[in-house]
């Protein structure tokens, strides 16, 4: 399913760049559509139901999404997803859209796991270090995970930077077992 979502995301990014629309401006709108679908489970169930005709789904979706004042190009995109029976993978399309926009803009998104909350200056220092190592802008989602005991773990673009105390303890244990 991810490969299908990637095709839709790439098509949307391509359309936006061809039309001179900054894809970053579309991220928040797509996020709102995803949140709207998540909050209205009955809407999503109706739009993905195999017993509802495609025409009924399209008519319903058009009215529903016009009410939230989507730009025409995004309304058409959402209606395409409904028409092709892909609205059920909207979250995957959104994730792939983020990846495509980040790739286009030379950015990387990731998660920074820490044992206790960090102040903004500490997060910025870690972010700057990661940007220097990856040679691209980094957008971090901070997650507090007490199980790492201390330090931090950054997971970005398939790379893991593990500076946690838990990892250090595991390395010490492995060395003691080896000999």
PDB file of C-alpha atoms in Angstrom:
ATOM      1  CA  UNK A   1       0.000   0.000   0.000  1.00  0.00           C
ATOM      2  CA  UNK A   2       2.874   2.362   0.725  1.00  0.00           C
ATOM      3  CA  UNK A   3       4.010   2.218  -2.904  1.00  0.00           C
ATOM      4  CA  UNK A   4       0.504   3.190  -4.046  1.00  0.00           C
ATOM      5  CA  UNK A   5       0.451   6.043  -1.527  1.00  0.00           C
ATOM      6  CA  UNK A   6       3.875   7.158  -2.752  1.00  0.00           C
ATOM      7  CA  UNK A   7       2.599   7.384  -6.356  1.00  0.00           C
ATOM      8  CA  UNK A   8      -0.277   9.648  -5.313  1.00  0.00           C
ATOM      9  CA  UNK A   9       2.017  11.773  -3.155  1.00  0.00           C
ATOM     10  CA  UNK A  10       4.560  12.167  -5.949  1.00  0.00           C
ATOM     11  CA  UNK A  11       1.813  13.096  -8.388  1.00  0.00           C
ATOM     12  CA  UNK A  12       0.535  15.782  -6.016  1.00  0.00           C
ATOM     13  CA  UNK A  13       4.020  17.206  -5.422  1.00  0.00           C
ATOM     14  CA  UNK A  14       4.662  17.208  -9.159  1.00  0.00           C
ATOM     15  CA  UNK A  15       1.374  19.004  -9.819  1.00  0.00           C
ATOM     16  CA  UNK A  16       2.119  21.613  -7.149  1.00  0.00           C
ATOM     17  CA  UNK A  17       5.600  22.349  -8.442  1.00  0.00           C
ATOM     18  CA  UNK A  18       4.329  22.538 -12.039  1.00  0.00           C
ATOM     19  CA  UNK A  19       1.693  25.072 -10.963  1.00  0.00           C
ATOM     20  CA  UNK A  20       4.165  27.088  -8.876  1.00  0.00           C
ATOM     21  CA  UNK A  21       2.413  26.254  -5.595  1.00  0.00           C
ATOM     22  CA  UNK A  22       4.726  25.825  -2.611  1.00  0.00           C
ATOM     23  CA  UNK A  23       4.156  22.260  -1.350  1.00  0.00           C
ATOM     24  CA  UNK A  24       4.859  23.438   2.211  1.00  0.00           C
ATOM     25  CA  UNK A  25       1.634  25.463   2.072  1.00  0.00           C
ATOM     26  CA  UNK A  26      -0.282  22.260   1.348  1.00  0.00           C
ATOM     27  CA  UNK A  27       1.097  20.253   4.284  1.00  0.00           C
ATOM     28  CA  UNK A  28      -1.136  21.866   6.924  1.00  0.00           C
ATOM     29  CA  UNK A  29      -4.241  21.637   4.753  1.00  0.00           C
ATOM     30  CA  UNK A  30      -3.659  17.927   4.118  1.00  0.00           C
ATOM     31  CA  UNK A  31      -3.024  17.412   7.817  1.00  0.00           C
ATOM     32  CA  UNK A  32      -6.414  19.007   8.562  1.00  0.00           C
ATOM     33  CA  UNK A  33      -8.103  16.699   6.031  1.00  0.00           C
ATOM     34  CA  UNK A  34      -6.512  13.685   7.734  1.00  0.00           C
ATOM     35  CA  UNK A  35      -7.594  14.905  11.163  1.00  0.00           C
ATOM     36  CA  UNK A  36     -11.096  15.535   9.841  1.00  0.00           C
ATOM     37  CA  UNK A  37     -11.301  11.984   8.492  1.00  0.00           C
ATOM     38  CA  UNK A  38      -9.961  10.614  11.779  1.00  0.00           C
ATOM     39  CA  UNK A  39     -12.533  12.581  13.814  1.00  0.00           C
ATOM     40  CA  UNK A  40     -15.408  11.566  11.548  1.00  0.00           C
ATOM     41  CA  UNK A  41     -15.070   7.810  11.447  1.00  0.00           C
ATOM     42  CA  UNK A  42     -18.548   7.447   9.933  1.00  0.00           C
ATOM     43  CA  UNK A  43     -17.480   9.582   6.976  1.00  0.00           C
ATOM     44  CA  UNK A  44     -14.396   7.456   6.399  1.00  0.00           C
ATOM     45  CA  UNK A  45     -16.414   4.246   6.746  1.00  0.00           C
ATOM     46  CA  UNK A  46     -18.964   5.525   4.213  1.00  0.00           C
ATOM     47  CA  UNK A  47     -16.273   6.593   1.737  1.00  0.00           C
ATOM     48  CA  UNK A  48     -14.526   3.216   1.973  1.00  0.00           C
ATOM     49  CA  UNK A  49     -17.628   1.023   2.079  1.00  0.00           C
ATOM     50  CA  UNK A  50     -17.835  -1.556  -0.704  1.00  0.00           C
ATOM     51  CA  UNK A  51     -21.652  -1.385  -0.701  1.00  0.00           C
ATOM     52  CA  UNK A  52     -21.838   2.352  -1.458  1.00  0.00           C
ATOM     53  CA  UNK A  53     -21.639   3.209  -5.158  1.00  0.00           C
ATOM     54  CA  UNK A  54     -18.720   5.255  -6.462  1.00  0.00           C
ATOM     55  CA  UNK A  55     -21.123   7.999  -7.610  1.00  0.00           C
ATOM     56  CA  UNK A  56     -22.715   8.250  -4.158  1.00  0.00           C
ATOM     57  CA  UNK A  57     -19.284   8.403  -2.525  1.00  0.00           C
ATOM     58  CA  UNK A  58     -18.138  11.124  -4.909  1.00  0.00           C
ATOM     59  CA  UNK A  59     -21.293  13.206  -4.422  1.00  0.00           C
ATOM     60  CA  UNK A  60     -21.021  12.903  -0.650  1.00  0.00           C
ATOM     61  CA  UNK A  61     -17.284  13.646  -0.607  1.00  0.00           C
ATOM     62  CA  UNK A  62     -17.683  16.661  -2.862  1.00  0.00           C
ATOM     63  CA  UNK A  63     -20.297  18.200  -0.571  1.00  0.00           C
ATOM     64  CA  UNK A  64     -18.444  17.242   2.610  1.00  0.00           C
ATOM     65  CA  UNK A  65     -15.056  18.614   1.529  1.00  0.00           C
ATOM     66  CA  UNK A  66     -16.460  21.726  -0.173  1.00  0.00           C
ATOM     67  CA  UNK A  67     -17.931  22.673   3.203  1.00  0.00           C
ATOM     68  CA  UNK A  68     -14.457  22.899   4.711  1.00  0.00           C
ATOM     69  CA  UNK A  69     -13.317  25.212   1.905  1.00  0.00           C
ATOM     70  CA  UNK A  70     -10.536  23.094   0.441  1.00  0.00           C
ATOM     71  CA  UNK A  71      -8.658  24.757  -2.408  1.00  0.00           C
ATOM     72  CA  UNK A  72      -9.934  23.392  -5.719  1.00  0.00           C
ATOM     73  CA  UNK A  73      -6.744  21.470  -6.515  1.00  0.00           C
ATOM     74  CA  UNK A  74      -6.908  19.661  -3.159  1.00  0.00           C
ATOM     75  CA  UNK A  75     -10.621  19.017  -3.476  1.00  0.00           C
ATOM     76  CA  UNK A  76      -9.893  17.401  -6.847  1.00  0.00           C
ATOM     77  CA  UNK A  77      -7.077  15.371  -5.299  1.00  0.00           C
ATOM     78  CA  UNK A  78      -9.282  14.097  -2.466  1.00  0.00           C
ATOM     79  CA  UNK A  79     -12.073  13.299  -4.925  1.00  0.00           C
ATOM     80  CA  UNK A  80      -9.563  11.354  -7.027  1.00  0.00           C
ATOM     81  CA  UNK A  81      -8.646   9.308  -3.949  1.00  0.00           C
ATOM     82  CA  UNK A  82     -12.344   8.626  -3.351  1.00  0.00           C
ATOM     83  CA  UNK A  83     -12.961   7.750  -7.010  1.00  0.00           C
ATOM     84  CA  UNK A  84     -10.024   5.335  -7.126  1.00  0.00           C
ATOM     85  CA  UNK A  85     -10.983   3.727  -3.793  1.00  0.00           C
ATOM     86  CA  UNK A  86      -7.842   5.061  -2.097  1.00  0.00           C
ATOM     87  CA  UNK A  87      -9.271   7.432   0.519  1.00  0.00           C
ATOM     88  CA  UNK A  88      -8.772   4.654   3.077  1.00  0.00           C
ATOM     89  CA  UNK A  89      -4.993   5.098   2.745  1.00  0.00           C
ATOM     90  CA  UNK A  90      -5.100   8.870   3.120  1.00  0.00           C
ATOM     91  CA  UNK A  91      -2.770   8.758   6.147  1.00  0.00           C
ATOM     92  CA  UNK A  92      -0.159   6.867   4.115  1.00  0.00           C
ATOM     93  CA  UNK A  93      -0.536   9.331   1.246  1.00  0.00           C
ATOM     94  CA  UNK A  94      -0.005  12.190   3.714  1.00  0.00           C
ATOM     95  CA  UNK A  95       3.121  10.533   5.159  1.00  0.00           C
ATOM     96  CA  UNK A  96       4.540   9.963   1.687  1.00  0.00           C
ATOM     97  CA  UNK A  97       3.657  13.532   0.713  1.00  0.00           C
ATOM     98  CA  UNK A  98       5.717  14.788   3.672  1.00  0.00           C
ATOM     99  CA  UNK A  99       8.643  12.617   2.577  1.00  0.00           C
ATOM    100  CA  UNK A 100       8.443  13.850  -1.003  1.00  0.00           C
ATOM    101  CA  UNK A 101       8.251  17.507   0.032  1.00  0.00           C
ATOM    102  CA  UNK A 102      11.148  17.039   2.450  1.00  0.00           C
ATOM    103  CA  UNK A 103      13.204  15.329  -0.264  1.00  0.00           C
ATOM    104  CA  UNK A 104      12.421  18.182  -2.651  1.00  0.00           C
ATOM    105  CA  UNK A 105      13.378  20.793  -0.044  1.00  0.00           C
ATOM    106  CA  UNK A 106      16.468  18.948   1.237  1.00  0.00           C
ATOM    107  CA  UNK A 107      15.015  18.258   4.669  1.00  0.00           C
ATOM    108  CA  UNK A 108      14.807  15.266   6.959  1.00  0.00           C
ATOM    109  CA  UNK A 109      12.157  14.515   9.588  1.00  0.00           C
ATOM    110  CA  UNK A 110      12.790  12.410  12.592  1.00  0.00           C
ATOM    111  CA  UNK A 111      12.100  11.590  16.184  1.00  0.00           C
ATOM    112  CA  UNK A 112      14.236  12.646  19.104  1.00  0.00           C
ATOM    113  CA  UNK A 113      13.657  10.401  22.129  1.00  0.00           C
ATOM    114  CA  UNK A 114      14.797  11.735  25.479  1.00  0.00           C
ATOM    115  CA  UNK A 115      14.362  10.467  29.028  1.00  0.00           C
ATOM    116  CA  UNK A 116      13.113  13.805  30.382  1.00  0.00           C
ATOM    117  CA  UNK A 117      11.788  16.932  28.674  1.00  0.00           C
ATOM    118  CA  UNK A 118      14.449  19.225  27.228  1.00  0.00           C
ATOM    119  CA  UNK A 119      14.510  23.001  27.043  1.00  0.00           C
ATOM    120  CA  UNK A 120      14.388  24.645  23.624  1.00  0.00           C
ATOM    121  CA  UNK A 121      18.101  25.500  23.628  1.00  0.00           C
ATOM    122  CA  UNK A 122      19.066  21.839  24.154  1.00  0.00           C
ATOM    123  CA  UNK A 123      16.760  20.672  21.376  1.00  0.00           C
ATOM    124  CA  UNK A 124      18.210  23.315  19.031  1.00  0.00           C
ATOM    125  CA  UNK A 125      21.774  22.246  19.877  1.00  0.00           C
ATOM    126  CA  UNK A 126      20.971  18.611  19.099  1.00  0.00           C
ATOM    127  CA  UNK A 127      19.160  19.655  15.930  1.00  0.00           C
ATOM    128  CA  UNK A 128      22.151  21.721  14.783  1.00  0.00           C
ATOM    129  CA  UNK A 129      24.532  18.806  15.364  1.00  0.00           C
ATOM    130  CA  UNK A 130      22.274  16.466  13.387  1.00  0.00           C
ATOM    131  CA  UNK A 131      21.969  18.982  10.551  1.00  0.00           C
ATOM    132  CA  UNK A 132      25.750  19.208  10.334  1.00  0.00           C
ATOM    133  CA  UNK A 133      26.104  15.426  10.185  1.00  0.00           C
ATOM    134  CA  UNK A 134      23.288  14.879   7.678  1.00  0.00           C
ATOM    135  CA  UNK A 135      23.993  18.011   5.623  1.00  0.00           C
ATOM    136  CA  UNK A 136      20.306  18.941   5.509  1.00  0.00           C
ATOM    137  CA  UNK A 137      17.671  20.751   7.527  1.00  0.00           C
ATOM    138  CA  UNK A 138      16.224  18.539  10.275  1.00  0.00           C
ATOM    139  CA  UNK A 139      12.697  18.677  11.653  1.00  0.00           C
ATOM    140  CA  UNK A 140      12.417  16.843  14.970  1.00  0.00           C
ATOM    141  CA  UNK A 141       9.443  15.468  16.834  1.00  0.00           C
ATOM    142  CA  UNK A 142      10.382  15.311  20.524  1.00  0.00           C
ATOM    143  CA  UNK A 143       9.248  12.211  22.436  1.00  0.00           C
ATOM    144  CA  UNK A 144       9.837  11.668  26.148  1.00  0.00           C
ATOM    145  CA  UNK A 145      10.695   8.009  26.848  1.00  0.00           C
ATOM    146  CA  UNK A 146      11.915   7.357  30.417  1.00  0.00           C
ATOM    147  CA  UNK A 147      13.026   3.824  29.463  1.00  0.00           C
ATOM    148  CA  UNK A 148      16.200   5.190  27.834  1.00  0.00           C
ATOM    149  CA  UNK A 149      17.291   6.378  31.313  1.00  0.00           C
ATOM    150  CA  UNK A 150      19.209   9.394  30.023  1.00  0.00           C
ATOM    151  CA  UNK A 151      20.787  10.870  26.931  1.00  0.00           C
ATOM    152  CA  UNK A 152      18.948  10.842  23.612  1.00  0.00           C
ATOM    153  CA  UNK A 153      18.152   8.729  20.574  1.00  0.00           C
ATOM    154  CA  UNK A 154      17.545  10.396  17.222  1.00  0.00           C
ATOM    155  CA  UNK A 155      15.945   8.425  14.369  1.00  0.00           C
ATOM    156  CA  UNK A 156      16.128  10.312  11.073  1.00  0.00           C
ATOM    157  CA  UNK A 157      15.893   9.102   7.476  1.00  0.00           C
ATOM    158  CA  UNK A 158      16.750   5.526   8.412  1.00  0.00           C
ATOM    159  CA  UNK A 159      19.696   6.552  10.590  1.00  0.00           C
ATOM    160  CA  UNK A 160      19.761   5.994  14.338  1.00  0.00           C
ATOM    161  CA  UNK A 161      21.986   8.165  16.507  1.00  0.00           C
ATOM    162  CA  UNK A 162      21.917   6.457  19.890  1.00  0.00           C
ATOM    163  CA  UNK A 163      23.481   8.455  22.703  1.00  0.00           C
ATOM    164  CA  UNK A 164      21.300   6.973  25.424  1.00  0.00           C
ATOM    165  CA  UNK A 165      22.547   5.727  28.765  1.00  0.00           C
ATOM    166  CA  UNK A 166      20.600   2.519  28.141  1.00  0.00           C
ATOM    167  CA  UNK A 167      22.676   1.856  24.991  1.00  0.00           C
ATOM    168  CA  UNK A 168      25.897   2.636  26.856  1.00  0.00           C
ATOM    169  CA  UNK A 169      24.934   0.145  29.571  1.00  0.00           C
ATOM    170  CA  UNK A 170      24.168  -2.482  26.900  1.00  0.00           C
ATOM    171  CA  UNK A 171      27.603  -1.935  25.341  1.00  0.00           C
ATOM    172  CA  UNK A 172      29.310  -2.323  28.740  1.00  0.00           C
ATOM    173  CA  UNK A 173      27.347  -5.536  29.364  1.00  0.00           C
ATOM    174  CA  UNK A 174      28.343  -6.906  25.928  1.00  0.00           C
ATOM    175  CA  UNK A 175      32.021  -6.138  26.606  1.00  0.00           C
ATOM    176  CA  UNK A 176      31.832  -7.874  29.992  1.00  0.00           C
ATOM    177  CA  UNK A 177      30.280 -10.970  28.406  1.00  0.00           C
ATOM    178  CA  UNK A 178      32.917 -11.048  25.657  1.00  0.00           C
ATOM    179  CA  UNK A 179      35.619 -11.117  28.094  1.00  0.00           C
TER     180      UNK A 179
END
